[in-house]
Amino acid sequence: MGRIPDVSIAPPGPKAREVIAKDREYMATSTKCSPIVAERASGSVVWDVDGNSYLDFSSGIAVLNVGHCHPQVVEAVRSQAGKLWHFAGTDYYYEAQAELSRRLASSLPGDRKVFLSNSGAESVEAAIKVCRWHSKRKRFLSFIGAFHGRTMGALSLTASKPVQQGRFFPTMPGVTHVPYAYCYRCPYKLEHPDCDCWCARVIEELYLDTLVPPDEVAGLFMEPMQGEGGYIIPPPEFPRILRDICDRHGIALVDDEVQAGMGRTGRMWAIEHFGVVPDVLCSAKALGSGLPIGATVFRADMDFGWQGAHSNTFGGNLLACASAMATLDVISDEGLLSQAVRKGEHVRRRLQEAQTTYPLIGDVRGLGMMNAIELVTDTDAKTYAVKERDRVIELSYRRGLVLLPCGKSGIRLIPPLNIPDEQLDQGIDIIIRAISEVE
Ligand SMILES: Cc1ncc(COP(=O)(O)O)c(C=O)c1O
């Protein structure tokens, strides 16, 4: 079950080995995949405890959109740390929470309210609760391949690997998973656009007509681009058809932007690429640039309105709020949305060129700086190249590039949006060299 850390990969140095041994003795098994023991970082570079440096094409799992320790963010946190850390923003008031909420609310059309939390999963939990609260309905729709987090509510929506739900059943009842628009491997073996986007229409024409009474569905959760599931981009009409279905049946469309949001795809929110306005939006990860914060932004009329219906202790912690507002400033001051568009096009161009030489690269896909390659051992049969993918990641790591897998045989390329062009090319060179060796 799942990916077990590979002990045969020798850590880079003696200090790292020591830390890894201690970690293995005392820390619960999680999802560790490379023996890098990070000590400090700046921009797109991470140094380990033995002084090795790595180019970071993982951004701490899509968290460091503005780079590690951005001076403006560091200064904002430092200045807040000398004033006030915590007083319980759900019970009392902080200017920083109100202002951050105002900024997030105004990033979407219409009147919005915001619930601040501590993580992506918690932002999803709040979305589940706000949908149920508002509609008094109980059921949810989610997608095969989705990742929405690992707390029991969020986990019930998650379906990207069996290990995630394995042994934890029963999760929250009432969630039905439907196939996502994975055109490279269409679940219905159809071709786009001849398919008329059947994977979206099937929700209404089959599921809501047979299995799931639409007037019992509180919300439909979607990632505008599936993350953990394989960096899968739906065709443009897919989210629009979902929006129509939700409108016809009074279902809230919940847009999980935990991974794809905060400028990663070249728009503030990835859903903007599709011209669709969600009822609820979940953010976390890059919002705090490494300090834990989650935000659930929802239609103002969906608000709980009852004191105590939902709350927490640390949500919207002052240091995290300071970090989030400085992060939003950096995204706008440094023009990171347009940087993401330009650099992302460059990344895909280089990878597509490499694809003509190396058939191991089955697919190159992405939006802005949220890009991935899917490796296959047979171009026609699209056989998942799982071992080859792991080897490419390992060889890249040995040459100083940090990469993360996604889906069954994908590799994510998600460096900070402000990575210098030279470092971006250096990282791509390392990946292509590793692919050439594995091929
Ligand atoms: C789309 C999406 N939603 C939710 C989560 C859960 O976030 P967290 O790990 O902060 O709980 C993730 C994490 O990878 C994610 O990618």
Coordinates of C-alpha atoms and ligand atoms in Angstrom, one line a residue:
M1 CA 0.0 0.0 0.0
G2 CA 1.5 3.3 -1.1
R3 CA 5.0 4.6 -1.6
I4 CA 7.3 3.5 1.1
P5 CA 10.5 5.6 1.5
D6 CA 13.3 3.8 -0.4
V7 CA 16.1 3.0 2.1
S8 CA 18.4 2.1 -0.8
I9 CA 18.7 5.7 -1.8
A10 CA 21.8 6.8 0.2
P11 CA 21.3 10.2 1.8
P12 CA 23.7 12.8 0.6
G13 CA 25.8 13.3 3.7
P14 CA 26.4 12.2 7.3
K15 CA 24.3 14.8 9.0
A16 CA 21.4 14.0 6.8
R17 CA 21.7 10.3 7.6
E18 CA 21.6 11.1 11.3
V19 CA 18.4 13.1 11.0
I20 CA 16.7 10.5 8.8
A21 CA 17.5 7.8 11.3
K22 CA 16.0 9.8 14.1
D23 CA 13.0 10.7 12.0
R24 CA 12.4 7.1 11.1
E25 CA 12.6 6.1 14.8
Y26 CA 10.2 8.7 16.1
M27 CA 8.0 10.1 13.4
A28 CA 4.9 8.5 12.0
T29 CA 5.2 7.1 8.5
S30 CA 4.0 9.7 6.0
T31 CA 4.7 10.4 2.4
K32 CA 8.5 11.1 2.4
C33 CA 10.0 10.4 -1.0
S34 CA 13.6 11.8 -1.2
P35 CA 16.3 11.8 1.5
I36 CA 16.7 15.6 1.5
V37 CA 17.2 17.1 5.0
A38 CA 16.5 20.8 4.4
E39 CA 18.3 23.4 6.6
R40 CA 17.7 26.7 4.8
A41 CA 16.5 28.1 1.5
S42 CA 16.3 31.2 -0.5
G43 CA 14.3 31.9 -3.8
S44 CA 14.4 28.6 -5.7
V45 CA 17.3 27.0 -3.9
V46 CA 17.4 24.8 -0.8
W47 CA 20.4 23.8 1.2
D48 CA 20.6 20.6 3.2
V49 CA 22.3 20.0 6.5
D50 CA 25.5 18.8 4.8
G51 CA 25.7 22.0 2.7
N52 CA 24.4 20.4 -0.6
S53 CA 22.2 22.7 -2.6
Y54 CA 19.2 21.8 -4.6
L55 CA 17.1 23.6 -7.2
D56 CA 13.5 23.4 -5.9
F57 CA 11.0 22.3 -8.6
S58 CA 8.5 21.2 -5.9
S59 CA 8.1 24.4 -4.0
G60 CA 7.3 22.5 -0.8
I61 CA 4.3 20.9 -2.6
A62 CA 3.1 24.1 -4.5
V63 CA 3.5 26.3 -1.4
L64 CA 6.4 28.6 -2.3
N65 CA 4.9 30.5 -5.3
V66 CA 6.9 33.6 -4.4
G67 CA 10.0 31.6 -3.6
H68 CA 11.6 30.6 -0.3
C69 CA 12.0 33.3 2.4
H70 CA 11.0 36.2 0.1
P71 CA 12.4 39.3 1.9
Q72 CA 9.1 41.1 1.8
V73 CA 7.3 38.1 3.4
V74 CA 10.0 37.6 5.9
E75 CA 9.9 41.2 6.9
A76 CA 6.0 41.2 7.3
V77 CA 6.2 38.1 9.5
R78 CA 9.1 39.4 11.6
S79 CA 7.4 42.7 12.2
Q80 CA 4.1 40.9 13.2
A81 CA 6.1 38.5 15.5
G82 CA 7.3 41.4 17.6
K83 CA 3.7 42.7 18.2
L84 CA 1.2 39.9 18.7
W85 CA 1.0 36.2 17.7
H86 CA -2.3 35.0 19.0
F87 CA -5.4 36.2 20.8
A88 CA -8.0 33.9 19.1
G89 CA -9.3 35.6 16.1
T90 CA -12.5 33.5 16.0
D91 CA -13.5 34.9 19.4
Y92 CA -12.1 38.4 19.3
Y93 CA -11.1 40.6 16.4
Y94 CA -7.9 41.2 14.4
E95 CA -7.5 43.9 11.7
A96 CA -5.2 41.5 9.8
Q97 CA -8.0 38.8 9.5
A98 CA -10.6 41.3 8.4
E99 CA -8.3 42.8 5.8
L100 CA -7.1 39.5 4.4
S101 CA -10.7 38.3 4.2
R102 CA -11.6 41.5 2.4
R103 CA -8.8 40.9 -0.1
L104 CA -9.8 37.3 -0.7
A105 CA -13.5 38.1 -0.9
S106 CA -12.9 40.7 -3.5
S107 CA -10.8 38.3 -5.6
L108 CA -14.1 36.7 -6.7
P109 CA -17.3 38.3 -8.2
G110 CA -20.3 38.9 -6.0
D111 CA -20.7 39.3 -2.2
R112 CA -18.4 36.9 -0.4
K113 CA -17.5 35.8 3.1
V114 CA -14.4 34.0 4.3
F115 CA -13.6 31.4 6.9
L116 CA -9.9 31.3 7.8
S117 CA -8.3 28.0 8.9
N118 CA -4.9 26.3 9.0
S119 CA -4.6 24.0 6.1
G120 CA -6.0 22.8 2.8
A121 CA -8.0 19.9 4.4
E122 CA -9.5 22.3 6.9
S123 CA -10.5 24.7 4.2
V124 CA -12.3 21.8 2.5
E125 CA -13.9 20.7 5.8
A126 CA -15.3 24.2 6.1
A127 CA -16.6 24.0 2.5
I128 CA -18.4 20.8 3.3
K129 CA -20.0 22.3 6.3
V130 CA -21.0 25.5 4.7
C131 CA -22.6 23.6 1.8
R132 CA -24.6 21.4 4.2
W133 CA -25.5 24.3 6.4
H134 CA -26.8 26.4 3.6
S135 CA -28.7 23.8 1.6
K136 CA -29.7 21.4 4.5
R137 CA -28.7 18.7 1.9
K138 CA -26.4 15.9 2.8
R139 CA -24.7 14.4 -0.3
F140 CA -21.7 15.4 -2.3
L141 CA -20.3 14.7 -5.8
S142 CA -16.5 14.5 -6.3
F143 CA -14.2 13.2 -9.0
I144 CA -12.1 10.0 -9.4
G145 CA -8.5 11.1 -9.1
A146 CA -9.4 14.0 -6.8
F147 CA -7.3 15.0 -3.9
H148 CA -9.0 17.2 -1.3
G149 CA -7.1 16.3 1.9
R150 CA -6.9 13.5 4.5
T151 CA -9.1 14.5 7.4
M152 CA -12.2 12.4 7.5
G153 CA -14.6 14.7 5.6
A154 CA -12.0 15.8 3.0
L155 CA -10.8 12.2 2.7
S156 CA -14.2 11.1 1.7
L157 CA -14.0 13.4 -1.3
T158 CA -10.4 12.2 -2.1
A159 CA -9.9 9.4 -4.7
S160 CA -6.5 9.6 -6.2
K161 CA -4.9 6.4 -4.7
P162 CA -6.4 3.5 -2.8
V163 CA -3.8 3.9 0.0
Q164 CA -5.5 7.2 0.9
Q165 CA -8.8 5.6 1.9
G166 CA -7.5 2.1 2.6
R167 CA -8.3 0.9 6.2
F168 CA -10.0 4.2 7.0
F169 CA -13.5 3.3 5.8
P170 CA -16.1 4.3 6.7
T171 CA -15.5 7.9 5.8
M172 CA -18.2 10.5 5.6
P173 CA -21.2 8.9 3.9
G174 CA -23.0 10.4 0.9
V175 CA -20.1 11.1 -1.5
T176 CA -20.4 9.8 -5.1
H177 CA -17.3 9.9 -7.3
V178 CA -17.6 10.4 -11.0
P179 CA -14.9 10.3 -13.7
Y180 CA -12.8 13.4 -14.3
A181 CA -12.1 14.8 -17.8
Y182 CA -8.7 13.0 -18.3
C183 CA -8.6 13.4 -22.1
Y184 CA -5.2 11.7 -22.4
R185 CA -6.7 8.6 -20.9
C186 CA -10.4 9.2 -21.5
P187 CA -12.4 7.1 -19.0
Y188 CA -15.0 6.5 -21.7
K189 CA -12.4 5.9 -24.4
L190 CA -13.8 8.8 -26.4
E191 CA -12.0 11.5 -28.4
H192 CA -12.4 15.2 -27.6
P193 CA -14.2 17.2 -29.0
D194 CA -16.3 14.4 -30.7
C195 CA -17.2 13.2 -27.2
D196 CA -19.3 16.4 -26.6
C197 CA -17.8 16.4 -23.1
W198 CA -19.7 13.3 -22.1
C199 CA -17.7 13.0 -18.9
A200 CA -19.4 16.2 -17.7
R201 CA -22.9 15.5 -19.2
V202 CA -22.9 12.0 -17.7
I203 CA -23.3 13.5 -14.2
E204 CA -26.7 14.7 -15.0
E205 CA -27.8 12.2 -17.6
L206 CA -26.8 9.1 -15.6
Y207 CA -25.8 9.7 -12.0
L208 CA -28.4 12.3 -11.1
D209 CA -31.0 10.4 -13.0
T210 CA -30.4 7.0 -11.4
L211 CA -28.3 6.9 -8.2
V212 CA -28.0 10.4 -6.7
P213 CA -31.2 12.4 -6.2
P214 CA -30.1 15.9 -7.2
D215 CA -32.2 17.6 -4.5
E216 CA -30.1 15.8 -1.9
V217 CA -26.7 17.1 -3.2
A218 CA -25.2 19.9 -1.3
G219 CA -22.1 20.4 -3.3
L220 CA -19.9 19.3 -6.2
F221 CA -16.2 19.5 -5.4
M222 CA -13.8 20.0 -8.3
E223 CA -10.2 20.8 -8.8
P224 CA -10.0 23.1 -11.8
M225 CA -6.8 21.2 -12.7
Q226 CA -6.4 17.9 -10.9
G227 CA -3.2 18.1 -8.8
E228 CA -2.1 15.0 -6.9
G229 CA -4.2 13.0 -9.4
G230 CA -1.8 13.8 -12.2
Y231 CA -1.9 17.5 -13.2
I232 CA -4.9 16.9 -15.5
I233 CA -6.4 19.8 -17.3
P234 CA -10.1 19.4 -18.3
P235 CA -11.3 20.8 -21.7
P236 CA -12.6 24.3 -21.6
E237 CA -16.3 23.4 -21.6
F238 CA -16.0 20.9 -18.7
P239 CA -16.2 23.4 -15.8
R240 CA -18.9 25.3 -17.7
I241 CA -21.1 22.3 -18.0
L242 CA -20.6 21.5 -14.3
R243 CA -21.6 25.1 -13.5
D244 CA -24.8 24.6 -15.6
I245 CA -25.7 21.3 -13.9
C246 CA -25.1 22.8 -10.5
D247 CA -27.3 25.8 -11.4
R248 CA -30.1 23.6 -12.6
H249 CA -30.2 21.6 -9.4
G250 CA -29.3 24.1 -6.7
I251 CA -25.9 22.4 -6.1
A252 CA -23.0 24.5 -4.8
L253 CA -20.0 24.3 -7.1
V254 CA -16.9 24.1 -4.9
D255 CA -13.6 25.0 -6.5
D256 CA -10.6 23.5 -4.7
E257 CA -7.7 25.9 -5.5
V258 CA -5.5 24.6 -2.7
Q259 CA -2.9 23.5 -5.2
A260 CA -3.8 25.4 -8.4
G261 CA -4.5 28.8 -6.9
M262 CA -2.5 31.8 -5.8
G263 CA -1.2 32.6 -9.3
R264 CA 0.3 29.2 -10.0
T265 CA -1.5 28.8 -13.3
G266 CA -1.0 32.4 -14.5
R267 CA -4.3 33.5 -13.1
M268 CA -5.0 34.3 -9.4
W269 CA -7.5 31.3 -9.4
A270 CA -7.2 28.5 -12.0
I271 CA -11.0 28.5 -12.5
E272 CA -10.6 31.9 -14.2
H273 CA -9.2 30.2 -17.2
F274 CA -12.6 28.6 -17.8
G275 CA -14.7 31.7 -17.2
V276 CA -16.6 30.0 -14.4
V277 CA -17.5 31.5 -11.0
P278 CA -17.7 29.0 -8.2
D279 CA -20.0 29.3 -5.2
V280 CA -17.3 28.2 -2.8
L281 CA -13.5 28.4 -3.2
C282 CA -10.9 26.7 -1.0
S283 CA -7.3 28.0 -0.7
A284 CA -4.3 27.1 1.4
K285 CA -0.7 26.1 0.5
A286 CA 0.8 29.1 -1.4
L287 CA -1.6 31.5 0.5
G288 CA 0.8 31.5 3.5
S289 CA 4.1 31.0 1.7
G290 CA 4.9 28.3 4.2
L291 CA 3.0 29.5 7.3
P292 CA -0.1 27.4 7.8
I293 CA -3.3 29.1 6.6
G294 CA -6.4 28.0 4.8
A295 CA -9.3 30.1 3.5
T296 CA -12.8 29.1 2.4
V297 CA -14.4 31.9 0.4
F298 CA -18.1 31.4 -0.2
R299 CA -21.2 33.3 -1.3
A300 CA -22.2 35.7 1.4
D301 CA -25.8 34.3 1.5
M302 CA -24.3 30.9 2.4
D303 CA -22.9 32.2 5.7
F304 CA -23.6 30.2 8.9
G305 CA -25.2 33.2 10.6
W306 CA -25.3 31.2 13.9
Q307 CA -22.5 31.9 16.3
G308 CA -20.7 28.6 17.1
A309 CA -21.8 26.6 14.1
H310 CA -18.2 26.6 12.9
S311 CA -15.0 27.9 14.4
N312 CA -11.4 27.1 15.4
T313 CA -8.6 28.2 17.6
F314 CA -5.7 29.0 15.3
G315 CA -7.4 29.8 12.0
G316 CA -6.1 33.0 10.5
N317 CA -3.2 33.1 12.9
L318 CA -1.6 36.6 12.9
L319 CA 1.8 35.5 11.6
A320 CA 0.1 33.5 8.8
C321 CA -2.2 36.5 7.9
A322 CA 0.9 38.7 7.7
S323 CA 2.6 36.2 5.5
A324 CA -0.5 35.8 3.3
M325 CA -1.0 39.6 2.8
A326 CA 2.7 40.0 1.9
T327 CA 2.4 37.1 -0.5
L328 CA -0.5 38.7 -2.2
D329 CA 1.5 41.9 -2.5
V330 CA 4.5 40.1 -4.0
I331 CA 2.3 38.4 -6.6
S332 CA 1.0 41.7 -7.7
D333 CA 4.2 43.9 -7.3
E334 CA 6.4 41.4 -9.2
G335 CA 3.8 40.7 -11.9
L336 CA 4.0 37.0 -11.0
L337 CA 0.9 36.1 -13.0
S338 CA 2.4 37.2 -16.3
Q339 CA 5.7 35.7 -15.3
A340 CA 3.9 32.3 -14.7
V341 CA 2.3 32.5 -18.2
R342 CA 5.6 33.3 -20.0
K343 CA 7.8 30.8 -18.1
G344 CA 5.1 28.1 -18.3
E345 CA 5.0 28.4 -22.1
H346 CA 8.8 28.1 -22.1
V347 CA 8.7 25.0 -19.9
R348 CA 6.1 23.2 -22.1
R349 CA 8.0 24.2 -25.3
R350 CA 11.2 22.7 -24.0
L351 CA 9.5 19.5 -22.8
Q352 CA 7.5 19.1 -26.1
E353 CA 10.8 19.4 -28.0
A354 CA 12.3 16.7 -25.7
Q355 CA 9.2 14.6 -26.3
T356 CA 10.0 14.3 -30.0
T357 CA 13.3 12.6 -29.1
Y358 CA 12.2 10.6 -26.0
P359 CA 9.0 8.6 -26.4
L360 CA 9.1 8.0 -22.6
I361 CA 7.5 11.4 -22.4
G362 CA 3.9 10.4 -23.2
D363 CA 2.3 13.7 -22.4
V364 CA 3.3 17.3 -21.6
R365 CA 0.6 19.4 -20.0
G366 CA 0.1 22.4 -17.9
L367 CA -1.3 25.8 -17.3
G368 CA 1.1 28.6 -16.4
M369 CA 3.7 27.2 -14.0
M370 CA 1.7 24.2 -13.0
N371 CA 3.2 21.7 -15.4
A372 CA 3.7 17.9 -15.6
I373 CA 5.0 15.2 -17.8
E374 CA 3.4 11.7 -17.9
L375 CA 5.9 8.9 -18.6
V376 CA 4.8 5.9 -20.6
T377 CA 6.8 2.8 -21.8
D378 CA 4.6 2.4 -24.9
T379 CA 3.3 5.5 -26.7
D380 CA 0.3 3.8 -28.3
A381 CA -0.8 1.7 -25.4
K382 CA 0.2 4.5 -23.0
T383 CA 1.5 2.0 -20.5
Y384 CA 2.3 3.7 -17.2
A385 CA 6.1 4.0 -16.7
V386 CA 6.1 4.0 -12.9
K387 CA 9.6 2.6 -12.3
E388 CA 11.0 4.8 -15.0
R389 CA 9.3 7.9 -13.4
D390 CA 10.7 7.1 -10.0
R391 CA 14.2 6.6 -11.6
V392 CA 14.0 10.0 -13.3
I393 CA 13.1 11.7 -10.0
E394 CA 16.0 9.9 -8.3
L395 CA 18.6 10.7 -10.9
S396 CA 17.4 14.3 -10.9
Y397 CA 17.7 14.5 -7.1
R398 CA 21.3 13.1 -7.3
R399 CA 22.1 16.0 -9.7
G400 CA 20.5 18.5 -7.3
L401 CA 16.9 18.9 -8.6
V402 CA 13.9 18.4 -6.3
L403 CA 10.9 16.9 -8.1
L404 CA 7.6 15.4 -7.0
P405 CA 5.5 12.7 -8.6
C406 CA 1.8 13.0 -9.4
G407 CA -0.7 10.5 -10.7
K408 CA 0.5 7.1 -11.6
S409 CA 3.5 8.0 -13.7
G410 CA 3.6 11.8 -13.8
I411 CA 6.3 14.3 -12.6
R412 CA 5.3 17.8 -11.5
L413 CA 7.3 20.8 -12.4
I414 CA 6.3 23.5 -10.0
P415 CA 9.2 25.8 -9.2
P416 CA 8.5 29.2 -7.6
L417 CA 6.9 31.6 -10.1
N418 CA 9.8 34.0 -9.8
I419 CA 12.5 31.5 -10.5
P420 CA 15.3 33.1 -12.6
D421 CA 15.2 32.0 -16.2
E422 CA 18.6 30.5 -16.0
Q423 CA 17.7 28.3 -13.0
L424 CA 14.5 27.2 -14.8
D425 CA 16.5 26.0 -17.8
Q426 CA 19.1 24.4 -15.6
G427 CA 16.3 22.3 -13.9
I428 CA 14.8 21.3 -17.2
D429 CA 18.2 20.3 -18.5
I430 CA 18.6 18.0 -15.5
I431 CA 15.2 16.4 -16.1
I432 CA 15.8 15.9 -19.8
R433 CA 19.2 14.3 -19.1
A434 CA 17.7 12.0 -16.5
I435 CA 15.0 11.0 -19.1
S436 CA 17.6 10.4 -21.7
E437 CA 19.5 8.0 -19.4
V438 CA 16.4 6.1 -18.3
E439 CA 15.1 5.9 -21.9
Ligands
LIG1 C1 -6.2 20.3 -4.3 C2 -5.9 20.0 -2.8 N1 -6.8 20.1 -1.9 C3 -6.6 19.9 -0.6 C4 -5.3 19.5 -0.2 C5 -5.0 19.3 1.3 O1 -4.2 20.3 1.8 P1 -3.4 20.1 3.1 O2 -2.3 19.1 2.9 O3 -2.9 21.4 3.5 O4 -4.4 19.6 4.1 C6 -4.3 19.4 -1.1 C7 -2.9 19.0 -0.7 O5 -2.1 18.5 -1.5 C8 -4.6 19.6 -2.5 O6 -3.7 19.5 -3.4

